Coordinates of C-alpha atoms in Angstrom, one line a residue:
X1 CA -38.6 -42.8 0.5
X2 CA -35.0 -42.7 0.0
X3 CA -33.4 -42.2 -3.6
X4 CA -31.7 -45.7 -4.5
X5 CA -28.2 -44.7 -5.7
X6 CA -24.6 -45.1 -4.2
X7 CA -22.6 -41.8 -3.8
X8 CA -19.3 -41.2 -2.4
X9 CA -20.5 -38.2 -0.2
X10 CA -23.7 -36.9 0.9
X11 CA -24.6 -33.6 2.5
X12 CA -27.8 -33.8 3.8
X13 CA -30.5 -31.3 5.2
X14 CA -28.8 -28.0 4.1
X15 CA -30.0 -25.0 2.6
X16 CA -28.5 -25.3 -0.9
X17 CA -27.6 -22.3 -3.0
X18 CA -26.9 -22.9 -6.7
X19 CA -24.3 -20.0 -7.1
X20 CA -26.4 -18.6 -9.9
X21 CA -28.5 -16.3 -7.9
X22 CA -31.3 -18.4 -7.1
X23 CA -33.0 -18.4 -3.5
X24 CA -31.7 -21.4 -1.4
X25 CA -33.6 -24.6 -1.2
X26 CA -33.8 -27.6 1.3
X27 CA -32.0 -30.2 -0.4
X28 CA -29.9 -33.3 0.1
X29 CA -26.6 -33.4 -2.2
X30 CA -25.3 -36.6 -3.5
X31 CA -21.4 -36.6 -5.0
X32 CA -20.0 -39.4 -7.2
X33 CA -16.9 -39.2 -9.0
X34 CA -16.1 -35.6 -8.3
X35 CA -19.3 -34.3 -9.6
X36 CA -22.7 -33.5 -8.2
X37 CA -24.7 -36.4 -9.0
X38 CA -28.2 -35.6 -7.2
X39 CA -29.8 -32.5 -5.6
X40 CA -32.9 -34.3 -4.0
X41 CA -35.9 -33.2 -1.7
X42 CA -35.7 -36.7 -0.6
X43 CA -33.2 -38.3 1.5
X44 CA -30.5 -40.1 -0.3
X45 CA -29.2 -43.7 0.2
X46 CA -26.2 -43.2 2.5
X47 CA -24.9 -46.9 2.2
X48 CA -21.0 -46.7 1.8
X49 CA -21.1 -42.9 1.5
X50 CA -19.3 -40.3 3.7
X51 CA -22.1 -38.1 5.4
X52 CA -22.0 -34.5 6.3
X53 CA -25.3 -33.4 8.3
X54 CA -25.8 -29.8 7.4
X55 CA -29.0 -29.2 9.2
X56 CA -29.4 -25.3 9.8
X57 CA -26.1 -24.5 7.4
X58 CA -25.8 -23.1 3.9
X59 CA -24.5 -25.4 1.2
X60 CA -22.8 -23.4 -1.7
X61 CA -20.3 -23.6 -4.6
X62 CA -16.8 -23.4 -3.2
X63 CA -15.8 -19.8 -3.1
X64 CA -13.2 -18.2 -5.6
X65 CA -10.3 -16.0 -4.8
X66 CA -9.6 -14.3 -8.1
X67 CA -6.6 -12.1 -7.0
X68 CA -3.9 -14.0 -5.0
X69 CA 0.0 -14.0 -5.0
X70 CA 0.3 -17.7 -4.0
X71 CA 2.7 -18.2 -7.1
X72 CA 5.6 -19.1 -4.8
X73 CA 3.7 -20.6 -1.9
X74 CA 1.8 -23.2 -3.9
X75 CA 5.1 -24.7 -5.1
X76 CA 6.3 -25.3 -1.5
X77 CA 2.9 -25.7 0.0
X78 CA 0.4 -26.7 -2.4
X79 CA -2.3 -27.4 0.1
X80 CA -3.1 -23.6 0.4
X81 CA -4.5 -24.4 3.8
X82 CA -5.4 -20.7 4.8
X83 CA -7.6 -20.5 1.9
X84 CA -9.2 -24.0 2.0
X85 CA -10.1 -23.4 5.8
X86 CA -12.3 -20.6 4.9
X87 CA -14.3 -22.3 2.1
X88 CA -12.1 -21.4 -0.9
X89 CA -12.0 -24.0 -3.7
X90 CA -10.3 -22.0 -6.4
X91 CA -7.7 -19.6 -6.5
X92 CA -6.1 -17.3 -9.4
X93 CA -2.4 -16.7 -9.5
X94 CA -0.3 -14.7 -11.7
X95 CA -1.9 -11.2 -10.8
X96 CA -0.4 -7.8 -11.2
X97 CA 2.0 -8.7 -14.3
X98 CA 3.9 -11.1 -11.9
X99 CA 3.6 -14.8 -13.2
X100 CA 6.5 -17.4 -12.7
X101 CA 5.8 -19.0 -16.1
X102 CA 8.5 -18.0 -18.6
X103 CA 11.3 -16.3 -16.9
X104 CA 14.4 -17.7 -15.0
X105 CA 14.1 -18.2 -11.0
X106 CA 16.2 -15.2 -10.3
X107 CA 14.1 -13.0 -12.5
X108 CA 10.8 -14.3 -11.2
X109 CA 12.1 -13.9 -7.7
X110 CA 13.2 -10.2 -8.4
X111 CA 9.7 -9.5 -9.9
X112 CA 7.9 -11.1 -6.9
X113 CA 9.4 -10.6 -3.5
X114 CA 9.7 -6.8 -2.9
X115 CA 6.4 -6.0 -4.6
X116 CA 4.5 -8.9 -2.5
X117 CA 6.6 -8.5 0.7
X118 CA 7.8 -12.0 0.9
X119 CA 11.4 -12.5 1.7
X120 CA 13.8 -13.0 -1.3
X121 CA 16.0 -15.6 0.8
X122 CA 13.0 -17.9 1.0
X123 CA 11.6 -17.6 -2.7
X124 CA 14.9 -17.5 -4.8
X125 CA 16.0 -20.9 -3.5
X126 CA 12.7 -22.6 -3.7
X127 CA 12.4 -21.6 -7.3
X128 CA 16.1 -22.6 -8.4
X129 CA 15.3 -26.1 -6.7
X130 CA 11.8 -26.5 -8.0
X131 CA 11.3 -24.3 -11.3
X132 CA 11.6 -26.9 -14.1
X133 CA 9.3 -25.2 -16.5
X134 CA 9.8 -22.3 -18.8
X135 CA 6.7 -22.3 -21.1
X136 CA 2.7 -21.9 -20.2
X137 CA 2.2 -25.5 -21.1
X138 CA 5.3 -26.6 -18.9
X139 CA 3.6 -24.7 -16.0
X140 CA 0.4 -26.3 -16.5
X141 CA 1.9 -29.8 -16.8
X142 CA 3.6 -28.8 -13.4
X143 CA 0.4 -27.9 -11.7
X144 CA -1.6 -31.1 -12.9
X145 CA 1.0 -33.3 -11.4
X146 CA 1.4 -31.1 -8.2
X147 CA -0.8 -32.3 -5.2
X148 CA -2.9 -28.9 -5.2
X149 CA -5.3 -28.3 -2.5
X150 CA -7.8 -25.8 -4.1
X151 CA -8.1 -25.7 -8.0
X152 CA -5.7 -23.2 -9.6
X153 CA -6.4 -20.7 -12.5
X154 CA -3.8 -18.4 -14.0
X155 CA -2.7 -15.3 -15.7
X156 CA 0.2 -14.7 -17.8
X157 CA 2.1 -11.7 -16.1
X158 CA 3.2 -8.9 -18.7
X159 CA 6.4 -8.3 -16.5
X160 CA 7.3 -11.9 -16.9
X161 CA 6.6 -11.8 -20.6
X162 CA 8.7 -8.5 -21.0
X163 CA 11.7 -10.0 -19.1
X164 CA 11.3 -13.4 -21.1
X165 CA 11.4 -11.3 -24.4
X166 CA 13.6 -8.2 -23.5
X167 CA 15.9 -9.4 -20.8
X168 CA 15.5 -7.8 -17.2
X169 CA 17.6 -4.7 -18.0
X170 CA 16.1 -3.8 -21.3
X171 CA 12.5 -4.4 -19.8
X172 CA 13.0 -1.6 -17.2
X173 CA 14.9 0.9 -19.7
X174 CA 12.6 4.0 -19.9
X175 CA 11.5 4.7 -23.5
X176 CA 12.4 1.5 -24.8
X177 CA 10.0 0.3 -27.4
X178 CA 10.1 -3.6 -28.6
X179 CA 11.1 -4.2 -32.0
X180 CA 8.5 -5.7 -34.4
X181 CA 10.2 -8.9 -33.9
X182 CA 10.1 -8.6 -30.2
X183 CA 6.4 -7.7 -30.2
X184 CA 5.9 -10.9 -32.4
X185 CA 7.5 -13.1 -29.7
X186 CA 5.4 -11.5 -27.1
X187 CA 2.7 -12.4 -29.2
X188 CA 3.5 -16.0 -29.6
X189 CA 4.2 -16.3 -25.9
X190 CA 0.6 -15.0 -25.2
X191 CA -1.2 -17.0 -27.7
X192 CA 0.7 -20.3 -26.3
X193 CA -0.4 -19.0 -22.6
X194 CA -4.2 -18.7 -23.8
X195 CA -4.0 -22.0 -25.5
X196 CA -2.7 -23.7 -22.4
X197 CA -5.7 -22.1 -20.5
X198 CA -4.7 -19.0 -19.0
X199 CA -7.4 -16.5 -18.3
X200 CA -5.6 -13.7 -19.9
X201 CA -2.9 -11.2 -19.3
X202 CA -2.2 -9.2 -16.0
X203 CA -0.4 -6.1 -16.3
X204 CA 0.8 -3.0 -14.2
X205 CA 1.1 0.5 -14.9
X206 CA 1.5 1.9 -11.5
X207 CA 5.2 2.8 -11.0
X208 CA 5.4 2.4 -7.2
X209 CA 5.7 -1.5 -7.5
X210 CA 9.4 -2.2 -7.3
X211 CA 11.9 -4.9 -8.1
X212 CA 14.1 -6.9 -5.8
X213 CA 17.7 -8.1 -6.0
X214 CA 20.7 -6.1 -6.8
X215 CA 20.6 -6.1 -10.7
X216 CA 17.8 -3.5 -11.1
X217 CA 16.8 -2.9 -7.6
X218 CA 14.1 -0.2 -7.2
X219 CA 13.3 -0.2 -11.0
X220 CA 9.6 -0.3 -11.2
X221 CA 8.0 -3.7 -12.5
X222 CA 8.9 -4.0 -16.2
X223 CA 5.2 -4.0 -17.3
X224 CA 5.1 -0.3 -16.0
X225 CA 7.6 0.5 -18.8
X226 CA 5.6 -0.7 -21.7
X227 CA 4.4 1.9 -24.0
X228 CA 0.4 1.9 -24.6
X229 CA 1.2 0.8 -28.2
X230 CA 2.6 -2.5 -26.7
X231 CA -0.3 -2.7 -24.6
X232 CA -2.7 -2.2 -27.2
X233 CA -1.0 -4.8 -29.5
X234 CA -1.4 -7.5 -26.7
X235 CA -5.0 -6.5 -26.3
X236 CA -5.7 -7.4 -29.9
X237 CA -4.9 -11.0 -29.0
X238 CA -7.1 -11.0 -25.8
X239 CA -9.9 -9.5 -27.5
X240 CA -9.8 -11.9 -30.4
X241 CA -9.7 -14.8 -28.0
X242 CA -12.4 -13.3 -25.6
X243 CA -9.8 -13.4 -22.5
X244 CA -9.1 -10.8 -19.7
X245 CA -7.0 -8.0 -19.2
X246 CA -6.3 -7.4 -15.4
X247 CA -4.2 -4.4 -14.6
X248 CA -3.8 -1.5 -12.3
X249 CA -3.9 2.0 -13.4
X250 CA -1.1 4.7 -12.8
X251 CA -1.9 6.0 -9.4
X252 CA 0.2 9.0 -9.9
X253 CA -2.0 10.6 -12.4
X254 CA -5.0 8.0 -12.3
X255 CA -5.8 9.3 -16.0
X256 CA -4.8 6.1 -17.9
X257 CA -7.8 4.4 -16.4
X258 CA -9.6 6.2 -19.0
X259 CA -7.4 4.5 -21.6
X260 CA -8.3 1.1 -20.1
X261 CA -11.9 1.9 -20.2
X262 CA -11.4 3.1 -24.0
X263 CA -9.8 -0.2 -24.7
X264 CA -12.7 -2.2 -23.4
X265 CA -15.2 -0.6 -25.1
X266 CA -16.7 -2.5 -28.3
X267 CA -18.0 0.9 -29.8
X268 CA -20.9 -1.6 -31.3
X269 CA -18.3 -2.6 -34.0
X270 CA -16.0 -4.7 -32.2
X271 CA -16.0 -7.5 -29.5
X272 CA -15.4 -5.9 -26.0
X273 CA -12.4 -6.5 -24.2
X274 CA -12.8 -7.8 -20.7
X275 CA -10.8 -5.5 -18.4
X276 CA -10.6 -5.4 -14.7
X277 CA -8.6 -3.1 -12.7
X278 CA -7.4 -2.9 -9.1
X279 CA -9.0 -1.5 -7.1
X280 CA -12.2 0.2 -5.9
X281 CA -11.7 1.1 -2.4
X282 CA -13.0 4.1 -0.1
X283 CA -9.4 5.4 0.8
X284 CA -9.5 7.8 3.8
X285 CA -9.6 11.3 2.3
X286 CA -11.1 10.2 -1.0
X287 CA -14.1 8.6 0.4
X288 CA -16.5 9.7 -2.5
X289 CA -14.2 8.4 -5.5
X290 CA -15.7 5.1 -5.5
X291 CA -19.3 6.2 -5.9
X292 CA -18.3 8.6 -8.8
X293 CA -15.8 6.0 -10.4
X294 CA -18.5 3.5 -10.1
X295 CA -21.4 5.6 -11.7
X296 CA -18.9 6.4 -14.6
X297 CA -18.1 2.9 -15.1
X298 CA -21.5 1.7 -15.3
X299 CA -22.7 4.4 -17.7
X300 CA -19.7 3.8 -20.0
X301 CA -20.3 0.1 -20.0
X302 CA -23.8 0.5 -21.1
X303 CA -23.1 3.3 -23.5
X304 CA -20.1 2.0 -25.3
X305 CA -20.7 -1.7 -25.0
X306 CA -17.5 -2.2 -22.7
X307 CA -16.9 -4.8 -20.2
X308 CA -14.8 -3.0 -17.6
X309 CA -14.9 -4.0 -14.0
X310 CA -13.2 -2.7 -10.7
X311 CA -11.7 -5.5 -8.2
X312 CA -13.0 -4.7 -4.8
X313 CA -12.5 -6.1 -1.3
X314 CA -15.9 -6.4 0.5
X315 CA -14.5 -5.4 3.9
X316 CA -12.5 -3.1 5.8
X317 CA -8.8 -2.5 4.6
X318 CA -6.5 -2.7 7.4
X319 CA -2.6 -3.2 7.4
X320 CA 0.1 -4.0 9.9
X321 CA 3.7 -3.0 9.5
X322 CA 7.1 -4.1 11.3
X323 CA 8.8 -0.8 11.3
X324 CA 8.9 0.9 8.0
X325 CA 8.7 -2.2 5.9
X326 CA 5.3 -1.6 4.3
X327 CA 4.4 -1.2 0.5
X328 CA 2.6 2.2 1.1
X329 CA 6.0 3.9 1.8
X330 CA 6.9 3.2 -1.8
X331 CA 4.4 5.9 -2.8
X332 CA 6.8 8.9 -2.4
X333 CA 10.5 9.4 -2.7
X334 CA 11.6 9.4 0.9
X335 CA 10.0 6.2 1.6
X336 CA 11.2 4.6 -1.6
X337 CA 14.8 5.7 -0.6
X338 CA 14.8 4.0 2.6
X339 CA 13.3 0.7 1.3
X340 CA 15.9 0.7 -1.5
X341 CA 18.3 0.0 1.3
X342 CA 18.7 -3.7 2.3
X343 CA 21.1 -3.3 5.3
X344 CA 19.6 -2.0 8.4
X345 CA 22.6 0.1 9.6
X346 CA 22.6 1.9 6.3
X347 CA 18.6 2.5 6.5
X348 CA 19.2 3.8 10.1
X349 CA 22.1 6.2 8.9
X350 CA 19.7 7.5 6.5
X351 CA 16.7 8.0 8.8
X352 CA 19.0 9.8 11.4
X353 CA 20.0 12.4 8.8
X354 CA 18.3 15.7 9.3
X355 CA 18.1 16.6 5.4
X356 CA 16.5 13.0 4.7
X357 CA 14.0 13.7 7.5
X358 CA 13.0 17.2 6.1
X359 CA 12.5 15.4 2.8
X360 CA 10.3 12.8 4.5
X361 CA 8.4 15.3 6.2
X362 CA 7.7 17.3 3.1
X363 CA 6.5 14.3 1.5
X364 CA 4.3 13.3 4.6
X365 CA 2.6 16.7 4.6
X366 CA 2.0 17.0 1.0
X367 CA -1.9 17.0 0.8
X368 CA -2.4 16.8 -3.0
X369 CA -1.4 14.3 -5.5
X370 CA -1.6 10.3 -5.7
X371 CA -1.8 8.3 -2.6
X372 CA -3.2 5.4 -1.1
X373 CA -2.0 5.9 2.5
X374 CA -3.9 8.7 4.3
X375 CA -0.4 9.9 5.8
X376 CA -1.7 10.5 9.3
X377 CA 0.5 9.0 12.0
X378 CA -2.3 9.9 14.4
X379 CA -4.2 7.3 12.7
X380 CA -1.7 4.5 13.3
X381 CA -1.6 2.6 16.5
X382 CA 1.5 1.0 18.0
X383 CA 0.5 -2.7 18.8
X384 CA 3.9 -4.4 19.9
X385 CA 7.2 -2.9 20.5
X386 CA 9.9 -3.8 23.1
X387 CA 8.8 -0.8 25.0
X388 CA 5.6 -1.8 26.4
X389 CA 4.6 1.8 27.2
X390 CA 4.3 2.4 23.6
X391 CA 1.5 -0.2 23.0
X392 CA -1.7 1.3 22.4
X393 CA -0.4 4.6 21.5
X394 CA -0.4 6.4 18.2
X395 CA 2.9 8.1 16.7
X396 CA 1.3 11.4 17.3
X397 CA 0.7 10.6 21.0
X398 CA 4.4 9.6 21.2
X399 CA 5.3 12.9 19.5
X400 CA 3.5 15.0 22.0
X401 CA 5.2 13.1 24.9
X402 CA 8.7 13.8 23.5
X403 CA 8.0 17.1 22.2
X404 CA 8.8 16.5 18.7
X405 CA 7.2 16.2 15.1
X406 CA 5.3 13.2 14.5
X407 CA 7.4 12.3 11.6
X408 CA 10.6 12.5 13.9
X409 CA 8.7 10.4 16.4
X410 CA 7.9 7.8 14.0
X411 CA 11.6 7.7 12.4
X412 CA 13.2 7.7 16.0
X413 CA 11.2 4.7 16.9
X414 CA 12.1 2.9 13.7
X415 CA 15.7 3.4 14.4
X416 CA 15.3 2.3 18.0
X417 CA 13.4 -0.8 17.5
X418 CA 13.5 -1.5 13.7
X419 CA 11.2 -4.5 12.7
X420 CA 10.2 -5.1 16.3
X421 CA 8.0 -1.9 16.2
X422 CA 4.7 -3.4 15.0
X423 CA 1.8 -0.8 14.2
X424 CA -1.5 -1.0 12.7
X425 CA -3.8 1.5 10.7
X426 CA -6.9 1.3 8.5
X427 CA -6.4 2.3 4.9
X428 CA -10.1 2.3 3.6
X429 CA -13.4 0.8 3.5
X430 CA -13.7 1.8 7.3
X431 CA -17.5 2.4 7.4
X432 CA -20.3 -0.1 6.4
X433 CA -21.9 2.2 4.1
X434 CA -18.9 2.5 1.9
X435 CA -18.8 -1.3 1.7
X436 CA -22.5 -1.3 1.0
X437 CA -22.1 1.2 -1.9
X438 CA -19.0 -0.7 -3.3
X439 CA -20.5 -4.3 -3.3
X440 CA -23.8 -3.0 -5.1
X441 CA -21.8 -1.4 -8.0
X442 CA -22.4 -3.5 -11.3
X443 CA -19.0 -2.6 -12.2
X444 CA -17.2 -4.3 -9.3
X445 CA -16.1 -7.8 -9.0
X446 CA -15.3 -8.9 -5.3
X447 CA -11.9 -10.1 -6.1
X448 CA -9.1 -8.4 -4.1
X449 CA -7.9 -10.7 -1.1
X450 CA -4.1 -10.3 -2.3
X451 CA -3.8 -13.8 -0.5
X452 CA -0.3 -15.1 -0.2
X453 CA 1.1 -11.4 -0.4
X454 CA 2.3 -8.9 2.2
X455 CA 2.4 -11.9 4.7
X456 CA 3.2 -9.6 7.6
X457 CA 1.1 -6.7 6.7
X458 CA -2.4 -7.9 6.1
X459 CA -4.9 -10.8 5.9
X460 CA -7.9 -11.1 4.0
X461 CA -8.1 -14.8 3.4
X462 CA -11.7 -14.9 4.8
X463 CA -13.0 -11.8 3.0
X464 CA -15.6 -13.8 1.7
X465 CA -16.9 -15.0 5.1
X466 CA -16.8 -11.6 6.4
X467 CA -18.9 -10.5 3.6
X468 CA -21.3 -13.0 4.3
X469 CA -21.5 -12.0 7.8
X470 CA -21.9 -8.4 6.8
X471 CA -24.9 -9.3 4.5
X472 CA -26.6 -11.4 7.3
X473 CA -26.1 -9.0 10.0
X474 CA -27.4 -6.1 8.0
X475 CA -30.4 -7.9 7.2
X476 CA -31.1 -8.7 10.6
X477 CA -30.7 -5.2 11.7
X478 CA -33.3 -4.1 9.1
X479 CA -30.7 -2.7 6.8
X480 CA -30.5 -5.2 3.9
X481 CA -27.5 -5.0 1.7
X482 CA -28.6 -7.5 -0.8
X483 CA -30.4 -10.9 -0.8
X484 CA -28.1 -13.7 0.4
X485 CA -28.5 -15.5 -2.8
X486 CA -27.0 -12.7 -4.6
X487 CA -24.0 -12.3 -2.1
X488 CA -23.4 -16.0 -2.6
X489 CA -23.5 -15.5 -6.4
X490 CA -21.0 -12.6 -6.3
X491 CA -18.5 -14.9 -4.5
X492 CA -19.0 -17.7 -6.9
X493 CA -20.9 -17.8 -10.1
X494 CA -20.3 -14.3 -11.1
X495 CA -16.7 -14.6 -10.9
X496 CA -16.6 -18.1 -12.6
X497 CA -18.8 -16.7 -15.4
X498 CA -16.9 -13.4 -16.0
X499 CA -13.4 -15.3 -15.9
X500 CA -14.9 -18.1 -17.8
X501 CA -13.6 -21.1 -15.7
X502 CA -15.5 -24.4 -14.7
X503 CA -16.4 -23.4 -11.0
X504 CA -18.7 -21.4 -8.9
X505 CA -21.9 -23.4 -9.5
X506 CA -23.8 -26.3 -7.8
X507 CA -26.1 -28.3 -10.0
X508 CA -26.3 -31.7 -11.2
X509 CA -23.1 -32.6 -13.3
X510 CA -21.3 -29.5 -11.8
X511 CA -17.8 -30.1 -10.2
X512 CA -18.3 -31.1 -6.7
X513 CA -16.2 -28.1 -5.3
X514 CA -18.6 -27.3 -2.4
X515 CA -18.4 -25.3 0.9
X516 CA -20.8 -25.9 3.8
X517 CA -21.0 -22.7 6.0
X518 CA -22.4 -22.7 9.5
X519 CA -24.1 -19.2 9.8
X520 CA -23.9 -19.2 13.5
X521 CA -20.1 -19.3 13.2
X522 CA -20.0 -16.2 11.3
X523 CA -19.0 -14.3 14.5
X524 CA -16.8 -11.3 15.5
X525 CA -13.8 -13.8 15.5
X526 CA -13.9 -13.4 11.5
X527 CA -12.1 -9.8 12.0
X528 CA -9.4 -11.2 14.7
X529 CA -5.8 -11.9 13.3
X530 CA -3.4 -14.4 14.5
X531 CA 0.2 -15.5 13.3
X532 CA 0.9 -19.0 11.9
X533 CA 3.7 -20.8 10.0
X534 CA 3.6 -21.1 6.6
X535 CA 3.8 -24.8 5.7
X536 CA 7.2 -26.0 4.3
X537 CA 8.6 -22.5 4.7
X538 CA 10.5 -20.8 7.3
X539 CA 8.2 -18.1 7.5
X540 CA 5.3 -16.8 9.7
X541 CA 2.5 -14.6 8.3
X542 CA -0.7 -12.8 9.5
X543 CA -3.7 -15.0 9.3
X544 CA -7.6 -14.8 9.9
X545 CA -9.6 -16.5 12.3
X546 CA -12.7 -18.7 11.4
X547 CA -13.3 -21.1 14.1
X548 CA -16.6 -22.7 13.4
X549 CA -17.7 -20.9 10.3
X550 CA -16.9 -23.5 7.7
X551 CA -18.0 -26.7 8.6
X552 CA -16.4 -28.6 5.3
X553 CA -14.7 -27.7 2.3
X554 CA -15.1 -30.4 -0.6
X555 CA -13.0 -30.1 -3.5
X556 CA -13.1 -32.4 -6.5
X557 CA -15.9 -34.5 -4.4
X558 CA -13.3 -35.0 -1.5
X559 CA -13.6 -33.5 1.9
X560 CA -10.5 -31.6 2.4
X561 CA -11.4 -29.8 5.5
X562 CA -14.1 -30.7 8.1
X563 CA -14.8 -29.5 11.5
X564 CA -11.7 -27.7 12.0
X565 CA -9.4 -30.4 10.7
X566 CA -7.6 -30.9 7.4
X567 CA -7.5 -34.5 6.0
X568 CA -4.1 -35.9 5.9
X569 CA -4.0 -36.4 2.1
X570 CA -4.6 -32.6 1.4
X571 CA -1.2 -31.4 -0.1
X572 CA 0.1 -34.9 -0.6
X573 CA -2.1 -36.5 -3.2
X574 CA -3.3 -35.2 -6.7
X575 CA -6.9 -36.1 -5.7
X576 CA -8.2 -32.6 -4.7
X577 CA -7.6 -29.5 -7.0
X578 CA -6.3 -29.1 -10.5
X579 CA -5.4 -26.6 -13.1
X580 CA -8.7 -25.0 -14.2
X581 CA -8.2 -23.7 -18.0
X582 CA -10.4 -20.7 -18.9
X583 CA -12.6 -20.9 -21.9
X584 CA -13.4 -24.6 -21.1
X585 CA -16.6 -24.5 -18.7
X586 CA -17.4 -28.3 -18.2
X587 CA -14.4 -29.2 -20.7
X588 CA -11.5 -31.2 -19.0
X589 CA -8.4 -29.8 -21.0
X590 CA -7.4 -26.8 -22.7
X591 CA -8.6 -25.6 -26.0
X592 CA -7.3 -26.4 -29.5
X593 CA -3.8 -24.7 -30.0
X594 CA -3.2 -22.2 -32.6
X595 CA -0.8 -23.0 -35.4
X596 CA 1.5 -20.2 -34.1
X597 CA 1.4 -21.7 -30.6
X598 CA 2.2 -24.9 -31.8
X599 CA 5.1 -23.6 -33.7
X600 CA 6.3 -21.7 -30.5
X601 CA 6.1 -25.0 -28.2
X602 CA 8.2 -26.7 -30.8
X603 CA 10.8 -23.9 -30.7
X604 CA 10.9 -23.9 -26.8
X605 CA 11.6 -27.7 -26.9
X606 CA 14.3 -27.6 -29.5
X607 CA 16.1 -24.7 -27.6
X608 CA 15.9 -26.9 -24.4

């Protein structure tokens, strides 16, 4: 017997996972008015409904990508197709202290473009043309009127906050402490952002991330100059409001990760501060570190009532580079010196200089101290070059052929071919056992795709699908990683619950954000890379392949992607994604404004 009701969309015959960790059940899903209206063992009346037959497929909540740098791209190309095609229905922006909420377009561009490896000549004109807001509520109004593809949630960036309050030059002045009045202004901005529905504050204490532009070029991001007293002051607001601090430790010393842990702790006398840092990864040469860090984090959370998490990537971390344009070279002085130069002729002159080469070699051969890159040019393979004889060789292979040191071989090739020299290496997570250990740590969140950033260097837009493939393949091989329902929970409900947004679940009454996954399509092509143009921008980027892994992506009850095709309305109509406020699970709209925030908004309006 069919259930007698009318639906806009029916997904029939699928194995349905609820995103809460329960085993999948054979169900028919009925969707009406953007919500899940029925989960039935019996067939549903199909009259007038669009129908997706999910026989043999997984029906699950749309996946969440909680660490992206889509901030600029969503202005120009709000469909965010590269995520939607992989079953992602919610993305988070404003990570790593870089939001585009408060500051002027040029400031936002200088904060964003060098760090995230997106060309400034594309981002700055875009923001100058389209950025009409200068407050959190203005940003939310923009998002709600914008034809978003996936849903968007956001952080306020600490660098954005500092620049708006102190000005760009003062925000990167070493040793400068904000005045009491300036701290009060920062707090007002933060309160307003939380009232507007931001998930919290994103910070950055790692000094390797640098400013672009010509005003304060190569200064670290402003958040890296913030004294701990300033961070502690802002944390009080986050703790009181139950929101999140996202940040990165200082990778030079790593010691301030301890301070973040202490800040998160409730000590049984106060509310824990939700804190998440990037990133837990098995970097080559430091393979045992994730296991130790994970163990200590879990013990600390239990003993001191903390809520401290590490963001992690559930797949191999591999990168590509065009010449020397890769953020890993910001780790040491010689690399930073060449990336400081914009002009290619000036760069080449520096890289030819014998003294510079000695400095580069000294940095390269330094075996102790902070690093992410393994600094092994023998573990870096050339994948493209004008000289086709180079393809497939490492820089050590080339050095042996030429009878020179590997650093000289690398710098010679960069001078010879510039950005036409393309090479590849694996930074971390290169063994399945390492990934297994990381994803099973209670203190990890699967939330480090970095989507929209480093557009020529890496692509993890489909890391969620790769993780599902890994879980399925290991189970079939008799080496189970975790139950499939737990893996789906980690990609959906766990993230939605921890960040406190209305997403990640599939039950009657839930938002109808759904992914239909074909397990037979989870093949080796998921690890392949391709290049594609970014919609509405004169840019190409590295992308992932998915082919037939995702049968359909449904956002707000509407099919956005199906059988390899995007619907024409995606990115044009405001019927798909929307801004999802934090702290409002199941509630449409931001929480009530505080008195201070209301006054702040009035001041912004008056000054405008």
